[in-house]
Amino acid sequence: MNLKSIVAACALAFTSAISAADLSNWEKIEEGAQGQTVYFNAWGGSQEINAYLRWAGDELKDRYGVTLQHVKVSDIAETVNRLVAEKAAGKNEGGSVDMVWINGENFKSMKSNGLLFGPFVENLPNWSIVDKSLPVKEDFTEPTNGLEAPWGVGQLVFIHDEKTLANPPASFNEMLSLAKAFPGKITYPKPPAFHGTSFLKAALLELSMDTAPLYKPADQADFNAVTAPLWKYLDELHTVAWRQGKQFPAASAETMQLLDDGELLLAITFNPNAAETAVKNGTLAPSAKAFAFNEGALSNIHFMGIPWNANAKEGALVAVNFLMSEEAQARKANSDYWGDPAVVKLSDSKPLFKSQPEPHPSWQGALEQEWLKRYGQ
């Protein structure tokens, strides 16, 4: 075991001991949370999500005396890097981050570097109502070990307008055929933007003859051989893509705007209910519908974590527990507000698309680097 692993293991053991003591009395946790301000680092690129978190903040303030401060970030990796710096500086208390919205590569990085408080999840009162049939104990193949609490379900789906595209593609190969038939009408967000990298992973999973290597660390595979079908596909796609594959949308929201403007035939999102929400708020036409390819939608659980040096641990625990409550989950799942699928069983839960599990987190960075080398401009 190297020094980095020893430090991470010691940090985990230290926080585990704290959590075992602190979580034994939930009433004491709530008392300690009174008056605390919780700095929640979460993606800030959605008006619906931002509004939902303002509602949650109002509820937490009224019920528990906790102030939830949404720190809007474009990429949680920025937050992880800040926490790494705090760790290196020996800042083991009074940290700048109390909660993080994480999953995948960022969770693995935080876990490996001993940046997470816990395990705490199974001690939360609302853990009992979580739908255990969902993969809530695994994050991109990485065991969560109680270090992050499930918050919602993400699925990579596409959106089409039934009036302009009655029969959307059922696979990535059919998407390529559509792009060739209608040049300039198909694209995807530019990696390393989350939706762009997700597009790469989903395409590679479908185009690969053998997906087994994708569920193991990337450095254990012949990267060039495994990814060759993806680059061949993208070389073809880019020649007929929006702006000839020389420019790409910055994010999912831009693809929706381009769909609504008639510039694209397809938009992309990681929320299976995003089309319904967009129709209700007037962002998309009533004829906009979400769909997934026949092989299934790339799917994962997104989580909430608490840094090891959080300044407001009690407040963060109360906030996490509230966001997992049936009331908060039902509002989150309602397309009038956000439309993000719940991780608890609700009486009116909508069925999800067929699921395709995420690859090992190491593939994310490897694919992004290679994409930027080949196509980044």
Short mmCIF file of C-alpha atoms in Angstrom, two decimals:
data_model
loop_
_atom_site.label_atom_id
_atom_site.label_comp_id
_atom_site.label_asym_id
_atom_site.label_seq_id
_atom_site.Cartn_x
_atom_site.Cartn_y
_atom_site.Cartn_z
CA MET A 1 0.00 0.00 0.00
CA ASN A 2 1.46 3.38 -1.04
CA LEU A 3 1.47 6.54 1.09
CA LYS A 4 -1.57 8.00 -0.70
CA SER A 5 -3.59 4.84 0.02
CA ILE A 6 -2.53 4.83 3.67
CA VAL A 7 -3.58 8.48 4.09
CA ALA A 8 -6.94 7.80 2.45
CA ALA A 9 -7.53 4.71 4.60
CA CYS A 10 -6.65 6.58 7.77
CA ALA A 11 -8.96 9.43 6.83
CA LEU A 12 -11.79 6.98 6.18
CA ALA A 13 -11.23 5.23 9.52
CA PHE A 14 -11.16 8.60 11.30
CA THR A 15 -14.41 9.84 9.79
CA SER A 16 -16.04 6.45 10.32
CA ALA A 17 -15.35 6.69 14.06
CA ILE A 18 -16.86 10.18 14.19
CA SER A 19 -19.95 9.15 12.25
CA ALA A 20 -20.63 6.16 14.50
CA ALA A 21 -20.73 8.44 17.53
CA ASP A 22 -22.47 11.43 15.98
CA LEU A 23 -25.24 9.48 14.26
CA SER A 24 -26.33 7.51 17.30
CA ASN A 25 -28.78 10.25 18.32
CA TRP A 26 -30.68 11.95 15.47
CA GLU A 27 -32.35 14.44 17.82
CA LYS A 28 -28.90 15.62 18.83
CA ILE A 29 -27.96 15.98 15.16
CA GLU A 30 -31.00 18.19 14.56
CA GLU A 31 -30.19 20.28 17.63
CA GLY A 32 -26.63 20.78 16.41
CA ALA A 33 -27.88 21.76 12.97
CA GLN A 34 -29.86 24.73 14.31
CA GLY A 35 -28.39 27.99 13.02
CA GLN A 36 -25.86 26.32 10.71
CA THR A 37 -25.28 27.40 7.10
CA VAL A 38 -24.71 24.53 4.71
CA TYR A 39 -22.72 25.36 1.57
CA PHE A 40 -24.01 22.91 -1.03
CA ASN A 41 -21.81 22.73 -4.12
CA ALA A 42 -24.08 21.63 -6.95
CA TRP A 43 -24.47 22.17 -10.66
CA GLY A 44 -26.07 25.54 -11.32
CA GLY A 45 -26.93 25.23 -15.01
CA SER A 46 -30.66 24.58 -14.71
CA GLN A 47 -33.33 27.09 -13.69
CA GLU A 48 -35.60 24.23 -12.56
CA ILE A 49 -32.94 22.71 -10.31
CA ASN A 50 -31.97 26.09 -8.89
CA ALA A 51 -35.62 26.84 -8.11
CA TYR A 52 -36.06 23.44 -6.49
CA LEU A 53 -33.07 24.03 -4.23
CA ARG A 54 -34.47 27.44 -3.24
CA TRP A 55 -37.67 25.66 -2.18
CA ALA A 56 -35.65 23.07 -0.24
CA GLY A 57 -33.71 25.88 1.42
CA ASP A 58 -36.92 27.57 2.55
CA GLU A 59 -38.20 24.29 4.01
CA LEU A 60 -34.93 23.55 5.82
CA LYS A 61 -34.88 27.04 7.29
CA ASP A 62 -38.48 26.83 8.52
CA ARG A 63 -38.30 23.29 9.88
CA TYR A 64 -34.75 22.93 11.18
CA GLY A 65 -33.21 26.40 11.31
CA VAL A 66 -30.69 25.34 8.64
CA THR A 67 -29.64 27.77 5.89
CA LEU A 68 -28.96 25.96 2.60
CA GLN A 69 -26.62 28.01 0.42
CA HIS A 70 -26.52 26.70 -3.16
CA VAL A 71 -22.99 27.25 -4.48
CA LYS A 72 -23.53 27.02 -8.24
CA VAL A 73 -20.71 25.27 -10.09
CA SER A 74 -20.35 24.27 -13.73
CA ASP A 75 -18.23 21.20 -12.96
CA ILE A 76 -17.98 19.46 -9.58
CA ALA A 77 -14.39 18.54 -10.46
CA GLU A 78 -13.57 22.16 -9.54
CA THR A 79 -14.94 21.53 -6.05
CA VAL A 80 -13.02 18.26 -5.75
CA ASN A 81 -9.79 20.05 -6.66
CA ARG A 82 -10.45 22.67 -3.98
CA LEU A 83 -10.99 19.94 -1.39
CA VAL A 84 -7.79 18.19 -2.48
CA ALA A 85 -5.98 21.49 -1.87
CA GLU A 86 -7.58 21.85 1.58
CA LYS A 87 -6.49 18.30 2.41
CA ALA A 88 -2.93 19.01 1.30
CA ALA A 89 -2.91 22.17 3.44
CA GLY A 90 -4.03 20.20 6.51
CA LYS A 91 -7.37 22.00 6.75
CA ASN A 92 -9.18 19.17 8.53
CA GLU A 93 -11.99 21.30 9.96
CA GLY A 94 -13.85 24.45 9.01
CA GLY A 95 -13.85 23.49 5.34
CA SER A 96 -15.41 25.63 2.62
CA VAL A 97 -17.78 22.90 1.39
CA ASP A 98 -20.48 21.18 3.47
CA MET A 99 -22.31 19.15 0.79
CA VAL A 100 -21.56 18.10 -2.77
CA TRP A 101 -23.68 16.71 -5.59
CA ILE A 102 -21.45 13.98 -6.98
CA ASN A 103 -21.22 10.71 -8.82
CA GLY A 104 -18.93 8.74 -11.06
CA GLU A 105 -15.36 9.88 -11.50
CA ASN A 106 -15.69 12.68 -8.92
CA PHE A 107 -16.95 10.26 -6.26
CA LYS A 108 -14.11 7.84 -6.96
CA SER A 109 -11.61 10.68 -6.66
CA MET A 110 -13.08 11.91 -3.37
CA LYS A 111 -13.27 8.39 -1.98
CA SER A 112 -9.69 7.53 -2.99
CA ASN A 113 -8.32 10.73 -1.46
CA GLY A 114 -10.18 10.38 1.84
CA LEU A 115 -12.24 13.51 1.20
CA LEU A 116 -15.61 12.16 2.38
CA PHE A 117 -17.23 12.05 5.81
CA GLY A 118 -18.79 8.74 6.73
CA PRO A 119 -20.03 6.15 6.36
CA PHE A 120 -23.29 7.86 7.35
CA VAL A 121 -25.97 6.92 4.83
CA GLU A 122 -27.54 3.88 6.49
CA ASN A 123 -27.91 5.85 9.73
CA LEU A 124 -30.13 8.47 8.09
CA PRO A 125 -33.80 8.13 9.10
CA ASN A 126 -34.93 8.32 5.46
CA TRP A 127 -32.59 5.56 4.29
CA SER A 128 -35.41 3.18 5.25
CA ILE A 129 -37.66 4.47 2.44
CA VAL A 130 -35.04 4.37 -0.33
CA ASP A 131 -35.88 1.97 -3.16
CA LYS A 132 -33.19 -0.69 -2.68
CA SER A 133 -34.03 -2.27 -6.05
CA LEU A 134 -32.12 0.66 -7.60
CA PRO A 135 -28.28 0.48 -7.64
CA VAL A 136 -28.02 2.86 -4.68
CA LYS A 137 -24.91 1.20 -3.22
CA GLU A 138 -22.81 1.42 -6.38
CA ASP A 139 -21.59 4.41 -8.36
CA PHE A 140 -20.17 3.69 -11.85
CA THR A 141 -19.20 0.19 -10.57
CA GLU A 142 -17.56 1.75 -7.45
CA PRO A 143 -19.05 0.66 -4.07
CA THR A 144 -20.34 3.70 -2.20
CA ASN A 145 -19.60 2.25 1.26
CA GLY A 146 -22.15 4.60 2.81
CA LEU A 147 -20.10 7.67 1.85
CA GLU A 148 -22.74 9.25 -0.41
CA ALA A 149 -26.53 9.30 -0.19
CA PRO A 150 -28.72 8.57 -3.24
CA TRP A 151 -30.65 11.58 -4.54
CA GLY A 152 -32.03 10.84 -8.00
CA VAL A 153 -31.89 8.71 -11.13
CA GLY A 154 -30.24 9.89 -14.34
CA GLN A 155 -30.80 8.41 -17.80
CA LEU A 156 -29.24 9.60 -21.05
CA VAL A 157 -32.13 10.13 -23.45
CA PHE A 158 -32.83 12.13 -26.58
CA ILE A 159 -35.66 14.51 -27.38
CA HIS A 160 -37.35 14.91 -30.77
CA ASP A 161 -40.24 16.98 -32.05
CA GLU A 162 -42.91 14.63 -33.41
CA LYS A 163 -43.98 17.23 -35.97
CA THR A 164 -40.55 17.42 -37.61
CA LEU A 165 -39.27 13.89 -36.89
CA ALA A 166 -42.06 11.35 -36.52
CA ASN A 167 -39.79 8.28 -36.32
CA PRO A 168 -36.66 8.98 -34.25
CA PRO A 169 -33.60 6.69 -34.51
CA ALA A 170 -33.52 3.52 -32.43
CA SER A 171 -29.73 3.20 -32.28
CA PHE A 172 -26.52 5.13 -32.80
CA ASN A 173 -26.18 3.64 -36.28
CA GLU A 174 -29.66 4.85 -37.16
CA MET A 175 -28.67 8.26 -35.81
CA LEU A 176 -25.74 8.27 -38.22
CA SER A 177 -28.07 7.40 -41.10
CA LEU A 178 -30.36 10.25 -40.03
CA ALA A 179 -27.42 12.66 -39.93
CA LYS A 180 -26.41 11.64 -43.47
CA ALA A 181 -29.98 12.11 -44.70
CA PHE A 182 -30.24 15.54 -43.02
CA PRO A 183 -26.75 17.10 -42.91
CA GLY A 184 -26.18 19.68 -40.20
CA LYS A 185 -29.09 18.50 -38.05
CA ILE A 186 -27.37 16.17 -35.55
CA THR A 187 -24.75 16.90 -32.90
CA TYR A 188 -23.86 16.43 -29.22
CA PRO A 189 -22.34 18.66 -26.50
CA LYS A 190 -18.59 19.12 -26.54
CA PRO A 191 -16.69 16.87 -24.11
CA PRO A 192 -15.66 17.19 -21.32
CA ALA A 193 -19.14 18.68 -20.77
CA PHE A 194 -21.07 16.02 -18.86
CA HIS A 195 -23.64 15.29 -21.58
CA GLY A 196 -20.96 15.17 -24.26
CA THR A 197 -18.86 12.62 -22.38
CA SER A 198 -22.02 10.62 -21.63
CA PHE A 199 -22.76 10.55 -25.37
CA LEU A 200 -19.29 9.08 -25.99
CA LYS A 201 -19.77 6.37 -23.34
CA ALA A 202 -23.23 5.43 -24.59
CA ALA A 203 -22.04 5.25 -28.19
CA LEU A 204 -19.02 3.13 -27.28
CA LEU A 205 -21.17 0.70 -25.29
CA GLU A 206 -23.48 0.17 -28.26
CA LEU A 207 -20.75 0.01 -30.93
CA SER A 208 -18.44 -2.36 -29.01
CA MET A 209 -18.42 -6.06 -29.84
CA ASP A 210 -17.41 -6.78 -26.23
CA THR A 211 -18.42 -4.37 -23.45
CA ALA A 212 -16.74 -6.31 -20.61
CA PRO A 213 -13.51 -4.21 -20.71
CA LEU A 214 -15.57 -1.06 -20.18
CA TYR A 215 -16.62 -2.23 -16.73
CA LYS A 216 -13.01 -2.60 -15.57
CA PRO A 217 -10.30 0.06 -15.15
CA ALA A 218 -9.34 1.57 -18.52
CA ASP A 219 -5.64 0.90 -17.94
CA GLN A 220 -6.36 -2.83 -17.88
CA ALA A 221 -7.65 -2.76 -21.45
CA ASP A 222 -6.16 -2.18 -24.91
CA PHE A 223 -7.55 1.35 -25.09
CA ASN A 224 -6.91 1.86 -28.80
CA ALA A 225 -8.54 -1.42 -29.77
CA VAL A 226 -11.54 -1.00 -27.47
CA THR A 227 -12.28 2.56 -28.56
CA ALA A 228 -11.55 2.19 -32.31
CA PRO A 229 -15.26 1.70 -33.22
CA LEU A 230 -16.14 4.98 -31.46
CA TRP A 231 -13.60 7.09 -33.35
CA LYS A 232 -14.57 5.50 -36.66
CA TYR A 233 -18.20 6.36 -35.92
CA LEU A 234 -17.45 9.95 -34.90
CA ASP A 235 -15.23 10.51 -37.96
CA GLU A 236 -18.24 9.67 -40.10
CA LEU A 237 -20.73 11.58 -37.99
CA HIS A 238 -18.74 14.80 -37.83
CA THR A 239 -18.61 15.18 -41.61
CA VAL A 240 -22.41 15.54 -41.69
CA ALA A 241 -22.97 16.94 -38.19
CA TRP A 242 -24.08 20.42 -37.13
CA ARG A 243 -21.38 22.87 -38.29
CA GLN A 244 -19.46 19.96 -39.83
CA GLY A 245 -18.30 18.79 -36.41
CA LYS A 246 -16.03 21.83 -36.09
CA GLN A 247 -18.20 23.34 -33.34
CA PHE A 248 -20.34 21.70 -30.67
CA PRO A 249 -23.03 22.90 -28.27
CA ALA A 250 -21.74 23.75 -24.81
CA ALA A 251 -24.38 21.80 -22.90
CA SER A 252 -27.71 19.97 -22.93
CA ALA A 253 -29.65 23.23 -22.62
CA GLU A 254 -28.14 24.52 -25.85
CA THR A 255 -29.21 21.40 -27.74
CA MET A 256 -32.77 21.96 -26.50
CA GLN A 257 -32.69 25.56 -27.71
CA LEU A 258 -31.34 24.44 -31.09
CA LEU A 259 -34.09 21.79 -31.30
CA ASP A 260 -36.73 24.41 -30.53
CA ASP A 261 -35.22 26.76 -33.13
CA GLY A 262 -35.35 24.03 -35.77
CA GLU A 263 -31.57 23.84 -36.15
CA LEU A 264 -31.38 20.31 -34.75
CA LEU A 265 -33.56 17.22 -35.02
CA LEU A 266 -32.47 15.85 -31.65
CA ALA A 267 -31.60 17.27 -28.23
CA ILE A 268 -29.87 15.34 -25.46
CA THR A 269 -30.49 15.23 -21.71
CA PHE A 270 -29.71 13.07 -18.67
CA ASN A 271 -33.22 13.46 -17.28
CA PRO A 272 -35.87 11.14 -18.77
CA ASN A 273 -38.58 13.64 -17.79
CA ALA A 274 -36.80 16.74 -19.13
CA ALA A 275 -38.97 16.97 -22.26
CA GLU A 276 -42.16 17.00 -20.22
CA THR A 277 -40.76 19.68 -17.91
CA ALA A 278 -39.56 21.77 -20.87
CA VAL A 279 -42.99 21.57 -22.50
CA LYS A 280 -44.67 22.73 -19.30
CA ASN A 281 -42.37 25.71 -18.86
CA GLY A 282 -42.59 26.67 -22.53
CA THR A 283 -38.99 25.86 -23.44
CA LEU A 284 -40.07 23.22 -25.97
CA ALA A 285 -43.15 22.74 -28.12
CA PRO A 286 -45.95 20.39 -26.92
CA SER A 287 -44.92 17.91 -29.63
CA ALA A 288 -41.48 17.36 -28.02
CA LYS A 289 -40.98 13.82 -26.67
CA ALA A 290 -38.15 11.96 -24.96
CA PHE A 291 -36.97 8.56 -26.17
CA ALA A 292 -34.16 6.08 -25.61
CA PHE A 293 -32.41 3.76 -28.02
CA ASN A 294 -33.38 0.09 -28.11
CA GLU A 295 -30.19 -0.98 -26.29
CA GLY A 296 -31.29 1.14 -23.33
CA ALA A 297 -30.43 4.46 -21.76
CA LEU A 298 -27.08 4.99 -20.06
CA SER A 299 -28.23 5.18 -16.43
CA ASN A 300 -26.85 6.05 -13.02
CA ILE A 301 -27.79 7.26 -9.57
CA HIS A 302 -26.66 10.71 -8.53
CA PHE A 303 -25.67 11.23 -4.93
CA MET A 304 -24.95 13.72 -2.17
CA GLY A 305 -21.76 13.60 -0.15
CA ILE A 306 -20.35 15.45 2.86
CA PRO A 307 -16.63 16.39 2.88
CA TRP A 308 -14.50 15.09 5.74
CA ASN A 309 -13.78 18.66 6.90
CA ALA A 310 -17.27 20.13 6.49
CA ASN A 311 -17.89 23.06 8.82
CA ALA A 312 -21.60 22.23 9.22
CA LYS A 313 -21.76 18.44 9.37
CA GLU A 314 -24.97 18.36 11.41
CA GLY A 315 -26.68 20.78 9.05
CA ALA A 316 -25.48 18.80 6.05
CA LEU A 317 -26.81 15.55 7.52
CA VAL A 318 -30.20 17.16 8.13
CA ALA A 319 -30.24 18.62 4.60
CA VAL A 320 -29.30 15.30 2.99
CA ASN A 321 -31.94 13.46 5.00
CA PHE A 322 -34.62 16.02 4.06
CA LEU A 323 -33.75 15.81 0.35
CA MET A 324 -34.25 12.03 0.61
CA SER A 325 -37.69 12.42 2.23
CA GLU A 326 -40.83 11.33 0.39
CA GLU A 327 -42.06 14.94 0.25
CA ALA A 328 -38.84 16.32 -1.23
CA GLN A 329 -38.45 13.38 -3.61
CA ALA A 330 -42.05 13.71 -4.83
CA ARG A 331 -41.62 17.40 -5.58
CA LYS A 332 -38.31 16.73 -7.34
CA ALA A 333 -39.92 14.02 -9.49
CA ASN A 334 -42.84 16.30 -10.44
CA SER A 335 -42.23 17.67 -13.94
CA ASP A 336 -43.88 20.94 -12.86
CA TYR A 337 -40.73 21.56 -10.82
CA TRP A 338 -37.74 19.45 -11.90
CA GLY A 339 -38.86 16.03 -13.12
CA ASP A 340 -35.82 14.18 -11.73
CA PRO A 341 -36.81 10.56 -10.97
CA ALA A 342 -37.04 9.64 -7.28
CA VAL A 343 -34.90 7.17 -5.35
CA VAL A 344 -37.82 6.36 -3.04
CA LYS A 345 -40.95 4.48 -4.04
CA LEU A 346 -43.74 6.92 -4.87
CA SER A 347 -47.33 5.99 -5.62
CA ASP A 348 -47.23 7.85 -8.93
CA SER A 349 -43.66 7.06 -10.02
CA LYS A 350 -43.24 7.03 -13.78
CA PRO A 351 -41.56 4.01 -15.37
CA LEU A 352 -37.95 4.49 -16.39
CA PHE A 353 -36.44 3.58 -19.74
CA LYS A 354 -34.54 0.31 -20.12
CA SER A 355 -31.28 0.79 -18.24
CA GLN A 356 -27.70 0.45 -19.43
CA PRO A 357 -25.18 0.71 -16.57
CA GLU A 358 -22.32 3.20 -16.58
CA PRO A 359 -18.79 2.02 -17.41
CA HIS A 360 -15.99 2.10 -14.85
CA PRO A 361 -15.25 5.76 -13.92
CA SER A 362 -11.72 5.60 -15.32
CA TRP A 363 -13.10 5.51 -18.87
CA GLN A 364 -14.55 8.99 -18.47
CA GLY A 365 -11.25 10.86 -18.30
CA ALA A 366 -9.58 8.57 -20.82
CA LEU A 367 -12.30 9.14 -23.41
CA GLU A 368 -12.31 12.89 -22.81
CA GLN A 369 -8.56 13.18 -23.29
CA GLU A 370 -8.60 11.17 -26.50
CA TRP A 371 -11.61 13.08 -27.86
CA LEU A 372 -9.88 16.43 -27.18
CA LYS A 373 -6.73 15.17 -28.86
CA ARG A 374 -8.65 14.12 -31.97
CA TYR A 375 -11.37 16.74 -32.24
CA GLY A 376 -10.76 19.53 -29.73
CA GLN A 377 -10.33 22.88 -31.46
#
